[in-house]
Short mmCIF file of C-alpha atoms in Angstrom, two decimals:
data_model
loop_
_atom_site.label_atom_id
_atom_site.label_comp_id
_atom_site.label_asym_id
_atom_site.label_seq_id
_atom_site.Cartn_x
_atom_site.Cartn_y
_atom_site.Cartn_z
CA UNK A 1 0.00 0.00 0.00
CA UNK A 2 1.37 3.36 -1.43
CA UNK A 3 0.74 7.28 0.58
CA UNK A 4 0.44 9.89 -1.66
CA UNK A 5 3.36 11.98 -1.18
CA UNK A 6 0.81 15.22 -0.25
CA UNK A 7 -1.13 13.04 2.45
CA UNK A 8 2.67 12.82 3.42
CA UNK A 9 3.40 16.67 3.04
CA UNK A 10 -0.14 17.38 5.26
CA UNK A 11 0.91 15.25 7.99
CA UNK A 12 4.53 16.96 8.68
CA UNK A 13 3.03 20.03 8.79
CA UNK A 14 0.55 19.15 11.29
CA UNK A 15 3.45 17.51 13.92
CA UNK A 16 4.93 20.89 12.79
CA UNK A 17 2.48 23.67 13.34
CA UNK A 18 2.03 21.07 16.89
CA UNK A 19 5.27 21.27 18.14
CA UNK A 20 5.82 24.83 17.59
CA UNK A 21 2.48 24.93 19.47
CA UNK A 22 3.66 23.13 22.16
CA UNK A 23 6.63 25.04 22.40
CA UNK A 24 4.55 28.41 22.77
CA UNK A 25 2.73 26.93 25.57
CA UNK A 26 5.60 25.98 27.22
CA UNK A 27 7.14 29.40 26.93
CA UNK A 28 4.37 31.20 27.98
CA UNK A 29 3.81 29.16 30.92
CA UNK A 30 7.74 29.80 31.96
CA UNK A 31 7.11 33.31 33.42
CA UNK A 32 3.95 32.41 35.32
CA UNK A 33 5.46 29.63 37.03
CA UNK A 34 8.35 32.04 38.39
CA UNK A 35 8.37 35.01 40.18
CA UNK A 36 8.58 33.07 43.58
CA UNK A 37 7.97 35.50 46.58
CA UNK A 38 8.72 33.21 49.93
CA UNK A 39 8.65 35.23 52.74
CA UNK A 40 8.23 34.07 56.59
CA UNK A 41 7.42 36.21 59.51
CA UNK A 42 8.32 35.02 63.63
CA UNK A 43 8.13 37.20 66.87
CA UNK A 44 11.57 38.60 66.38
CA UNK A 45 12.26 38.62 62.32
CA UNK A 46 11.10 38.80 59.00
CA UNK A 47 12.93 36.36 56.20
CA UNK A 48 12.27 37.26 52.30
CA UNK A 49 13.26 35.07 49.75
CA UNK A 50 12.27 36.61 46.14
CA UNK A 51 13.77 34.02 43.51
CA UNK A 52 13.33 33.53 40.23
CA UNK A 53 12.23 37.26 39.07
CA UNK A 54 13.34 39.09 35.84
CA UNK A 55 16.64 40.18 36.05
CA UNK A 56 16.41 42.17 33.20
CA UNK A 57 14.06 44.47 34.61
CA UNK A 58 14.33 46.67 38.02
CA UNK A 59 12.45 44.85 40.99
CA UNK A 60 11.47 46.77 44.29
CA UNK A 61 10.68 45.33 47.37
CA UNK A 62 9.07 47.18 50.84
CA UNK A 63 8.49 46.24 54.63
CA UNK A 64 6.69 48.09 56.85
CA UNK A 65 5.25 47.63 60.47
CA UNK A 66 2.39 49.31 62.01
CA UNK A 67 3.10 51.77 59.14
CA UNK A 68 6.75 52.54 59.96
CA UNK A 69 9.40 51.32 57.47
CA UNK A 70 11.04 47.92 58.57
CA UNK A 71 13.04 48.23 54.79
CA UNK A 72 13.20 51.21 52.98
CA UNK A 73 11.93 50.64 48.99
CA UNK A 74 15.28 48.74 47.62
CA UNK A 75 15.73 47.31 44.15
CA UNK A 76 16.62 43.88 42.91
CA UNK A 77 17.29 42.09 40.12
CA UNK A 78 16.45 38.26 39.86
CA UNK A 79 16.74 37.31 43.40
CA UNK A 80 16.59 39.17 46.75
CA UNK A 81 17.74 37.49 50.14
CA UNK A 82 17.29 39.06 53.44
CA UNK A 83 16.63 38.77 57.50
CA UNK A 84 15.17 41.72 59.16
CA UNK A 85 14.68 42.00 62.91
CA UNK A 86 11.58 43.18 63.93
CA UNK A 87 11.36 45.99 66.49
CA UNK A 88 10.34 44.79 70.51
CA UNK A 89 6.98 44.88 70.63
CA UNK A 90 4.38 44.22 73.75
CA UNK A 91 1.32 43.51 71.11
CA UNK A 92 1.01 41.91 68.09
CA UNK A 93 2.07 44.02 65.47
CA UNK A 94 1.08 43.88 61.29
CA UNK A 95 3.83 43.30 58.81
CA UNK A 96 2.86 43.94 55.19
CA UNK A 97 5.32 43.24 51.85
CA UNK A 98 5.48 45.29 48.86
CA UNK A 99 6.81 43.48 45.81
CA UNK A 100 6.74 45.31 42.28
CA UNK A 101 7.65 43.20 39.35
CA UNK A 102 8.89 45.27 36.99
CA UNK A 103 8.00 42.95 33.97
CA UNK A 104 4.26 43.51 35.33
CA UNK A 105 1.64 44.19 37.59
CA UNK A 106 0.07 40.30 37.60
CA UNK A 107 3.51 39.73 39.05
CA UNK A 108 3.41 41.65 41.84
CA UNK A 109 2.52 41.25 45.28
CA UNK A 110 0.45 42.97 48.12
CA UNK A 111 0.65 40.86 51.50
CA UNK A 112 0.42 41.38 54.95
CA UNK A 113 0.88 38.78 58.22
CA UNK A 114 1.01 39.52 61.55
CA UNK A 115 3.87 39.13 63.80
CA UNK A 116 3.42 37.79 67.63
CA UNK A 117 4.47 38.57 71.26
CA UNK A 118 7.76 36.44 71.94
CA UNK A 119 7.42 34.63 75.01
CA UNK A 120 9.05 36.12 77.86
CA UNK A 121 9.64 39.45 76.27
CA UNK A 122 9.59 42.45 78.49
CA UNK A 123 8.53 46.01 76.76
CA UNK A 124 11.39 48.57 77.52
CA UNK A 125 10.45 50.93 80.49
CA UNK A 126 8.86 54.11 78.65
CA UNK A 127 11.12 57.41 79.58
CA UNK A 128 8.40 59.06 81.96
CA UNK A 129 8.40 55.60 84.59
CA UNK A 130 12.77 56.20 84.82
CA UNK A 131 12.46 59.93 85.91
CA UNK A 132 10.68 59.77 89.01
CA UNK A 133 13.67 57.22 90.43
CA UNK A 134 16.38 59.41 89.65
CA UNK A 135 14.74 62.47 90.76
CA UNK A 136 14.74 61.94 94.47
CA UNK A 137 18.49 61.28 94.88
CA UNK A 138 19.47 64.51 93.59
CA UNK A 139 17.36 66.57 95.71
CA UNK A 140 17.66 64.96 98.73
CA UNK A 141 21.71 66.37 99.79
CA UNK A 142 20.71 69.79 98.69
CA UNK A 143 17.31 69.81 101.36
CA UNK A 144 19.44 68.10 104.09
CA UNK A 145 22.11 70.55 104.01
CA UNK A 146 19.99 73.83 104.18
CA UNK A 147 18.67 72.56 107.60
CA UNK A 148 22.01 71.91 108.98
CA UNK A 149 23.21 75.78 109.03
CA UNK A 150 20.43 77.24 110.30
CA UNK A 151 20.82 76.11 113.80
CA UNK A 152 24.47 77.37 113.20
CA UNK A 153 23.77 81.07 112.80
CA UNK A 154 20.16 80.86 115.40
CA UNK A 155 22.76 79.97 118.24
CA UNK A 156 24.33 83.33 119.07
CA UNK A 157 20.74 85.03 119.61
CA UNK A 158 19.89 82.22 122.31
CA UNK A 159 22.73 84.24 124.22
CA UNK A 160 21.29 87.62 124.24
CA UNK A 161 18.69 88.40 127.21
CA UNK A 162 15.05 87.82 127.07
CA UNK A 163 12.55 90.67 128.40
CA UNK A 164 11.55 88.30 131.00
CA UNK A 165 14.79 88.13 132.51
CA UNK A 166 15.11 89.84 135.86
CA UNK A 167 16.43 92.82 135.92
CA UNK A 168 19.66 94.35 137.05
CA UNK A 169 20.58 94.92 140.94
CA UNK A 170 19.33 98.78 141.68
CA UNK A 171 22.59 100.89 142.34
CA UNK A 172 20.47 103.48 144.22
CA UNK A 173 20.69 106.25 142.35
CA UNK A 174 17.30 106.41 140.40
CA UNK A 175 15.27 105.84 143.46
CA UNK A 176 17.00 108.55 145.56
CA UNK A 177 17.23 111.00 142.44
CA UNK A 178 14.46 113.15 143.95
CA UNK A 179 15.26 112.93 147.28
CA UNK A 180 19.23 114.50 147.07
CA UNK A 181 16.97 116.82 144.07
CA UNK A 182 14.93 117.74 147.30
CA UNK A 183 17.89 118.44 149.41
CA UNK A 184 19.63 120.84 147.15
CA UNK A 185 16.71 122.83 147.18
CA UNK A 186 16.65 123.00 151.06
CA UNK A 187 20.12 123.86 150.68
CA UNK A 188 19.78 126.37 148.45
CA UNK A 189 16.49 128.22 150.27
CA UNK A 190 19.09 127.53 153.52
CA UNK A 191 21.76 129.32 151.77
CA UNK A 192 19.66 131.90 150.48
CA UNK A 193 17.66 133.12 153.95
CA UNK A 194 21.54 133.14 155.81
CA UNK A 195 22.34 135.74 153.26
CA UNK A 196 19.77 137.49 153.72
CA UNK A 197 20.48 137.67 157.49
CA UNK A 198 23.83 138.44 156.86
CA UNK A 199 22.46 141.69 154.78
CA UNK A 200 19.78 142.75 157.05
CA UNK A 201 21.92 142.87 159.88
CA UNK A 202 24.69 144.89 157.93
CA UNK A 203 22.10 147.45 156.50
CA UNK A 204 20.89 147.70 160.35
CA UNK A 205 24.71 148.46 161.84
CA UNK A 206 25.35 150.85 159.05
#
């Protein structure tokens, strides 16, 4: 039995036109299989692990927590490795990943996770709870020092003597002040009649 040589012809082209098909398919799905963003997220760190991405193309990646930049936008080509240690934290905090492909939106990625409370972790005391506790130490030589000099200078003035005191031993001489003032007038009106005498009896001689 004998096959035309054009049945022949039709059938290569066929495998042909299927292969190349093939091919395509294969080729197409290539890029939507990569673009691997692994990422993990613990109480302490955040791991990314961005593989297989376009190298011929620029690549940014983002972290932020809470809102606050964990990593700053950086760019990358096909792969990006990194660790980041998360900030201590007394609640559970939100991490969210930025990741623009730069061969496309569809491979891009938008994700957020949350990050727990280690165990055991302590929050670091807050500024206002360490000022009180320092306060007191410096205060307290100044206020026990002022104290100690004012008994210093008060002692002098104990010495001087209090109105209450008794008074001084009389020497005499203010209670007799108007007596010996009482005398020297006698003496005087004494003095003054003899002279008179005295005159009278001259005048009466004469």
């Amino acid at each position: 039995m004998t096959i035309p040589r054009r049945s022949l012809r039709a059938a290569g082209t066929l495998a042909a036109a299927a292969v190349v098909g093939l091919t395509g398919a294969v080729l197409t799905a290539g890029p939507a299989a990569a673009h691997t963003p692994t990422w993990a997220v613990t109480c302490s760190e955040v791991s990314l692990d961005l593989t297989a991405y376009n190298g011929n193309v620029t690549n940014q990646v983002t972290v932020t927590v809470d809102g606050k930049d964990l990593l700053p936008t950086e760019t990358f080509g096909r792969e990006f490795h990194k660790k980041l240690e998360l900030p201590a934290h007394d609640k559970e905090v939100s991490v969210h990943l930025v990741v623009k492909a730069g061969d496309g939106d569809n491979f891009s990625r938008d994700e957020t996770k949350s990050a727990p409370v280690c165990e055991g972790a302590t929050p670091p005391p807050s500024p206002s709870e360490g000022t009180p506790s320092s306060a007191p130490p410096t205060k307290a030589p100044t206020a026990s020092a002022k104290p100690s000099e004012a008994p210093s200078e008060s002692v002098p003035a104990s010495a001087s003597p209090s109105p209450s005191s008794p008074d001084l031993a009389e020497t005499g001489s203010s209670s007799a002040t108007p007596i010996i003032a009482g005398a020297a007038v006698a003496v005087l009106l004494a003095g003054g009649g003899i002279m008179w005498s005295v005159r009278k009896r001259r005048t009466a001689q004469h």
